[in-house]
Coordinates of N, CA and C in Angstrom, one line a residue:
X19 N 18.0 3.3 -23.9 CA 17.4 3.5 -22.8 C 16.2 2.5 -23.5
X20 N 16.5 0.8 -22.4 CA 15.4 -0.1 -23.5 C 13.8 0.3 -22.8
X21 N 12.7 0.5 -24.0 CA 12.0 0.2 -23.8 C 11.4 -0.5 -23.2
X22 N 9.8 -0.1 -22.2 CA 8.8 -1.2 -21.8 C 8.6 -2.2 -22.5
X23 N 8.9 -3.4 -21.8 CA 8.2 -4.6 -22.7 C 6.2 -4.4 -22.8
X24 N 5.8 -4.8 -24.0 CA 4.7 -4.7 -24.0 C 3.6 -5.4 -22.7
X25 N 2.2 -5.4 -22.6 CA 1.9 -6.2 -21.2 C 1.6 -7.8 -21.9
X26 N 2.1 -8.5 -20.8 CA 2.2 -9.7 -20.7 C 0.8 -10.6 -20.2
X27 N 0.0 -11.7 -20.4 CA -1.0 -11.8 -19.7 C -0.8 -12.9 -19.2
X28 N -1.5 -13.6 -18.0 CA -1.5 -14.3 -16.8 C -1.9 -15.6 -18.5
X29 N -1.5 -16.4 -18.3 CA -1.8 -17.9 -18.9 C -2.8 -18.7 -18.6
X30 N -3.3 -18.3 -17.5 CA -4.7 -18.7 -17.0 C -5.6 -18.5 -16.6
X31 N -5.5 -17.0 -16.6 CA -6.9 -16.3 -16.0 C -6.7 -14.8 -17.3
X32 N -5.7 -14.8 -17.7 CA -6.0 -13.5 -18.7 C -5.3 -11.5 -18.1
X33 N -5.2 -12.5 -16.5 CA -4.8 -11.3 -16.1 C -3.4 -10.7 -16.8
X34 N -3.0 -9.5 -15.8 CA -1.9 -9.0 -16.8 C -0.9 -9.8 -15.5
X35 N 0.5 -10.9 -15.9 CA 1.3 -11.8 -15.9 C 2.6 -10.8 -14.8
X36 N 3.1 -11.4 -14.0 CA 3.5 -10.2 -13.6 C 5.3 -11.5 -13.5
X37 N 5.5 -12.5 -14.1 CA 6.7 -13.5 -13.5 C 5.8 -14.4 -14.3
X38 N 7.4 -15.7 -14.4 CA 7.6 -16.2 -15.0 C 7.5 -17.2 -13.4
X39 N 6.0 -18.0 -13.2 CA 5.8 -18.8 -12.0 C 5.7 -20.1 -11.7
X40 N 6.4 -20.7 -11.3 CA 7.1 -22.7 -11.3 C 6.8 -23.2 -13.0
X41 N 7.1 -22.4 -13.6 CA 7.9 -22.6 -15.0 C 6.8 -21.7 -16.1
X42 N 5.6 -21.2 -15.2 CA 4.5 -21.3 -16.6 C 4.3 -19.3 -16.2
X43 N 4.1 -18.3 -17.1 CA 3.8 -17.2 -17.0 C 2.6 -16.5 -16.3
X44 N 2.6 -16.0 -15.6 CA 1.8 -16.1 -14.3 C 1.0 -14.7 -13.6
X45 N -0.2 -14.6 -13.5 CA 0.3 -13.4 -12.9 C -0.3 -14.2 -10.8
X46 N 0.4 -13.6 -9.8 CA 0.2 -14.0 -8.5 C -0.5 -14.7 -7.8
X47 N -2.1 -14.2 -8.6 CA -3.2 -14.7 -8.1 C -3.2 -16.9 -8.1
X48 N -2.9 -16.8 -9.7 CA -2.5 -18.2 -10.2 C -1.6 -19.0 -9.3
X49 N -0.4 -18.1 -9.5 CA 0.7 -18.9 -9.0 C 0.6 -19.6 -7.2
X50 N -0.3 -18.3 -6.5 CA -0.5 -18.9 -5.2 C -1.3 -20.0 -5.1
X51 N -2.7 -19.9 -5.8 CA -3.4 -20.8 -5.9 C -3.0 -21.9 -6.1
X52 N -1.8 -21.9 -7.6 CA -1.2 -23.5 -7.9 C -0.5 -24.1 -6.6
X53 N 0.6 -22.8 -6.3 CA 1.5 -23.1 -4.7 C 0.3 -23.6 -3.4
X54 N -0.6 -23.7 -3.1 CA -1.4 -23.7 -2.3 C -2.1 -25.3 -2.9
X55 N -2.1 -25.2 -3.8 CA -2.5 -26.6 -4.1 C -1.8 -27.7 -4.3
X56 N -1.2 -27.6 -4.7 CA 0.4 -28.4 -4.5 C 1.0 -28.7 -2.8
X57 N 1.3 -28.3 -2.5 CA 1.8 -27.4 -0.6 C 0.5 -28.4 -0.3
X58 N -0.6 -28.3 -0.4 CA -1.8 -29.0 0.3 C -2.0 -30.4 0.0
X59 N -1.0 -31.0 -1.2 CA -1.4 -32.1 -1.5 C -2.7 -32.3 -1.7
X60 N -3.5 -31.2 -2.1 CA -5.3 -31.4 -2.4 C -5.3 -31.8 -4.2
X61 N -4.6 -32.8 -5.2 CA -4.4 -32.5 -6.3 C -5.3 -33.6 -6.8
X62 N -6.6 -34.6 -6.1 CA -7.6 -34.2 -6.9 C -8.5 -33.6 -6.2
X63 N -8.8 -32.8 -7.1 CA -9.9 -31.7 -6.6 C -10.9 -32.6 -7.3
X64 N -11.6 -32.0 -6.6 CA -13.6 -32.6 -7.1 C -14.0 -32.0 -8.3
X65 N -14.2 -32.6 -9.2 CA -14.5 -32.3 -10.6 C -15.8 -32.4 -10.4
X66 N -16.4 -30.8 -11.5 CA -18.3 -30.5 -10.8 C -18.3 -29.5 -12.3
X67 N -17.5 -30.4 -13.3 CA -17.5 -29.6 -14.8 C -17.1 -30.3 -15.2
X68 N -17.3 -29.8 -17.0 CA -17.0 -31.4 -18.1 C -15.7 -30.7 -18.4
X69 N -15.2 -29.7 -17.7 CA -13.3 -29.7 -18.1 C -13.4 -28.8 -18.6
X70 N -14.0 -27.6 -19.5 CA -13.9 -27.2 -20.3 C -14.2 -25.3 -19.8
X71 N -13.9 -25.4 -18.5 CA -14.7 -24.1 -18.0 C -14.0 -22.9 -18.8
X72 N -14.9 -21.5 -19.0 CA -14.2 -20.3 -19.2 C -13.3 -19.9 -18.2
X73 N -12.1 -19.3 -18.3 CA -11.3 -19.0 -17.3 C -10.9 -17.8 -17.4
X74 N -11.5 -16.6 -18.4 CA -10.7 -15.5 -18.9 C -11.0 -14.3 -17.8
X75 N -11.4 -14.4 -16.6 CA -11.6 -13.1 -16.2 C -10.8 -13.3 -14.7
X76 N -10.8 -12.5 -14.1 CA -10.2 -13.0 -12.1 C -11.4 -13.4 -11.6
X77 N -12.9 -13.0 -12.1 CA -13.9 -13.6 -10.9 C -13.9 -14.8 -11.4
X78 N -14.1 -15.3 -13.3 CA -14.5 -16.5 -13.3 C -13.3 -16.9 -12.8
X79 N -11.9 -16.7 -13.0 CA -11.0 -18.0 -12.2 C -11.1 -18.7 -11.2
X80 N -11.6 -18.1 -10.1 CA -12.2 -19.0 -9.1 C -13.4 -19.6 -8.8
X81 N -14.0 -19.9 -10.2 CA -15.1 -20.8 -9.9 C -14.6 -22.4 -10.2
X82 N -14.0 -22.4 -10.5 CA -14.0 -23.9 -11.4 C -12.1 -24.0 -10.7
X83 N -12.1 -24.5 -9.3 CA -10.6 -25.0 -9.3 C -10.2 -26.1 -10.0
X84 N -10.6 -27.1 -10.7 CA -10.4 -28.5 -11.4 C -9.9 -27.8 -12.2
X85 N -10.0 -26.8 -13.2 CA -10.1 -26.5 -14.4 C -8.8 -24.9 -14.0
X86 N -8.6 -24.6 -13.2 CA -7.6 -23.3 -13.1 C -6.5 -24.3 -12.6
X87 N -6.8 -25.4 -11.8 CA -5.4 -26.2 -11.8 C -4.4 -27.4 -13.5
X88 N -5.9 -27.7 -13.6 CA -5.3 -28.0 -15.2 C -4.6 -26.9 -16.1
X89 N -5.6 -25.6 -16.2 CA -4.6 -24.9 -17.1 C -3.6 -24.5 -16.7
X90 N -2.9 -24.4 -15.2 CA -1.5 -24.2 -14.7 C -1.3 -25.3 -15.4
X91 N -1.3 -26.5 -14.9 CA -0.3 -27.4 -15.6 C 0.1 -27.4 -16.9
X92 N -1.2 -26.8 -18.0 CA -1.1 -27.1 -19.5 C -0.7 -25.6 -19.8
X93 N -0.1 -25.1 -19.0 CA 0.5 -23.3 -19.2 C 2.3 -23.9 -19.1
X94 N 2.3 -24.8 -18.5 CA 3.7 -25.1 -17.9 C 4.5 -24.8 -16.2
X95 N 3.2 -25.0 -15.7 CA 3.4 -25.1 -14.4 C 4.1 -26.9 -14.2
X96 N 5.3 -26.1 -12.6 CA 5.1 -27.6 -12.3 C 5.6 -28.1 -11.0
X97 N 4.7 -28.9 -10.5 CA 4.4 -29.3 -9.2 C 6.8 -29.5 -8.7
X98 N 6.7 -29.7 -9.1 CA 8.1 -30.3 -8.7 C 8.9 -28.7 -8.1
X99 N 8.6 -28.0 -9.1 CA 8.8 -26.9 -8.7 C 8.9 -26.0 -7.3
X100 N 7.6 -26.4 -7.3 CA 6.6 -26.0 -5.8 C 7.5 -26.9 -4.5
X101 N 7.7 -28.3 -4.8 CA 7.8 -28.8 -3.8 C 9.6 -28.5 -3.7
X102 N 10.7 -28.4 -4.5 CA 11.3 -28.0 -4.4 C 11.9 -27.1 -3.5
X103 N 11.1 -25.9 -3.7 CA 10.8 -24.7 -2.8 C 10.5 -24.7 -1.6
X104 N 9.3 -25.9 -1.4 CA 9.0 -25.7 -0.3 C 10.6 -27.0 0.6
X105 N 10.5 -27.8 0.1 CA 12.1 -28.4 0.5 C 13.0 -27.3 1.1
X106 N 13.6 -26.8 0.5 CA 14.3 -25.7 0.7 C 13.8 -24.9 2.0
X107 N 13.2 -24.1 2.1 CA 12.7 -23.2 3.1 C 12.3 -23.9 4.0
X108 N 11.6 -25.5 4.2 CA 11.9 -26.1 5.2 C 12.9 -26.9 6.4
X109 N 14.2 -27.0 5.0 CA 15.5 -27.0 5.9 C 16.7 -26.6 6.2
X110 N 16.7 -24.8 6.2 CA 17.1 -24.3 6.4 C 16.9 -23.5 7.7
X111 N 18.0 -23.4 8.6 CA 17.9 -23.4 10.2 C 17.5 -22.1 10.6
X112 N 16.8 -21.9 11.4 CA 15.6 -20.4 12.2 C 17.2 -19.4 11.8
X113 N 17.1 -18.8 12.1 CA 18.1 -17.4 12.5 C 17.7 -15.8 12.9
X114 N 17.9 -15.7 13.6 CA 17.3 -14.2 14.6 C 16.0 -14.8 14.9
X115 N 15.9 -15.6 15.7 CA 14.5 -15.5 16.8 C 14.9 -15.6 18.4
X116 N 15.5 -15.5 18.3 CA 16.2 -15.0 19.7 C 16.0 -13.5 20.1
X117 N 15.4 -13.2 21.2 CA 15.0 -12.1 21.6 C 16.3 -11.0 22.2
X118 N 17.1 -11.6 22.5 CA 18.1 -10.9 22.5 C 19.1 -11.1 21.8
X119 N 18.8 -10.7 20.3 CA 19.6 -10.8 19.4 C 20.8 -9.1 19.3
X120 N 20.6 -8.5 20.1 CA 21.4 -7.1 19.6 C 21.0 -6.6 19.0
X121 N 19.7 -6.6 17.9 CA 19.3 -5.6 16.5 C 19.1 -4.9 17.0
X122 N 19.2 -3.4 16.4 CA 18.3 -2.6 17.2 C 17.1 -2.3 15.8
X123 N 16.0 -2.1 16.1 CA 14.3 -1.9 15.6 C 14.9 -0.9 14.4
X124 N 15.4 -0.1 14.3 CA 15.4 0.5 13.6 C 16.6 -0.1 12.2
X125 N 17.7 -0.5 13.1 CA 18.7 -1.1 11.9 C 17.8 -2.5 11.5
X126 N 17.2 -3.0 12.0 CA 16.8 -4.1 11.9 C 15.5 -4.1 10.3
X127 N 15.2 -3.0 10.8 CA 13.8 -2.3 9.4 C 14.7 -1.9 8.4
X128 N 16.0 -1.2 7.9 CA 16.4 -0.5 7.3 C 16.5 -2.1 6.4
X129 N 17.1 -3.0 7.5 CA 18.1 -4.2 6.1 C 17.0 -4.9 6.0
X130 N 15.5 -4.9 6.7 CA 14.4 -6.0 5.9 C 14.1 -5.2 4.3
X131 N 13.9 -3.3 4.8 CA 13.2 -2.8 3.5 C 14.7 -3.2 2.1
X132 N 15.7 -2.9 2.6 CA 17.1 -3.2 1.6 C 16.7 -4.4 0.9
X133 N 16.9 -5.6 2.0 CA 16.8 -6.9 1.6 C 15.2 -6.8 0.2
X134 N 14.0 -6.2 0.6 CA 13.2 -6.1 -0.5 C 13.2 -5.6 -1.6
X135 N 14.4 -4.5 -1.7 CA 14.4 -3.8 -2.9 C 15.3 -4.3 -3.6
X136 N 15.9 -5.5 -2.9 CA 16.7 -6.3 -3.9 C 16.2 -7.5 -4.5
X137 N 15.1 -8.0 -3.4 CA 14.3 -8.4 -4.0 C 13.9 -9.0 -5.5
X138 N 12.7 -7.6 -5.3 CA 12.4 -7.0 -6.1 C 12.5 -6.9 -7.3
X139 N 14.3 -6.0 -6.8 CA 15.0 -6.1 -8.6 C 15.7 -6.7 -9.2
X140 N 16.3 -8.1 -8.2 CA 16.4 -9.5 -9.2 C 15.2 -10.1 -9.5
X141 N 13.8 -10.2 -8.6 CA 12.8 -10.9 -9.5 C 12.4 -10.1 -10.8
X142 N 12.1 -8.3 -10.6 CA 12.2 -7.7 -11.9 C 13.4 -8.0 -13.1
X143 N 14.3 -7.8 -12.8 CA 15.7 -8.8 -13.9 C 14.9 -10.4 -14.6
X144 N 15.3 -11.0 -13.6 CA 15.2 -12.2 -13.7 C 13.2 -12.3 -14.7
X145 N 12.6 -11.7 -14.7 CA 11.0 -10.9 -15.2 C 11.2 -11.4 -16.5
X146 N 12.2 -10.5 -16.6 CA 12.6 -9.9 -17.9 C 13.5 -10.8 -18.7
X147 N 14.2 -11.4 -18.6 CA 15.3 -12.4 -18.9 C 14.5 -13.7 -19.7
X148 N 13.6 -13.8 -18.7 CA 12.5 -15.2 -19.1 C 11.2 -14.5 -20.1
X149 N 11.1 -13.3 -20.7 CA 10.5 -12.5 -21.0 C 11.0 -12.8 -22.7
X150 N 12.4 -12.0 -22.9 CA 13.1 -12.5 -24.1 C 13.3 -13.6 -23.9
X151 N 13.4 -14.2 -23.6 CA 13.3 -15.7 -23.7 C 12.5 -16.6 -24.4
X152 N 11.1 -16.1 -23.8 CA 9.6 -16.6 -24.8 C 9.6 -16.8 -25.9
X153 N 9.1 -17.8 -26.7 CA 9.3 -17.9 -28.0 C 8.2 -16.7 -28.8
X154 N 7.8 -15.9 -29.7 CA 7.8 -14.7 -30.1 C 6.1 -15.7 -30.9

């Protein structure tokens, strides 16, 4: 049996990392922050600092969005990864939106649970592959 990997930390705020998001090892909060900044088109963040803010805690990561965004870029997060993901979501046709789709609510809920389990398993597997590929 494979031993669990040692704890990995977010390259932005030092919280526990859960995956490689948009090309950089990070926590979900920093990944969501990066995605919102890129998707919102707010690339020119107001600068109220000297560019060297310390972002080493969950609290301090919220204090300076400019430095947080800059650090996201420095750890390898790619704006193109966010934009390509958004383009995919916007071009997919909507399915199952009609109220007369014939799905029983219980069946739909079970399918959603199964899809979520499959997604989490796939993410976990991809995360382990990316962790193994990281330079030591």
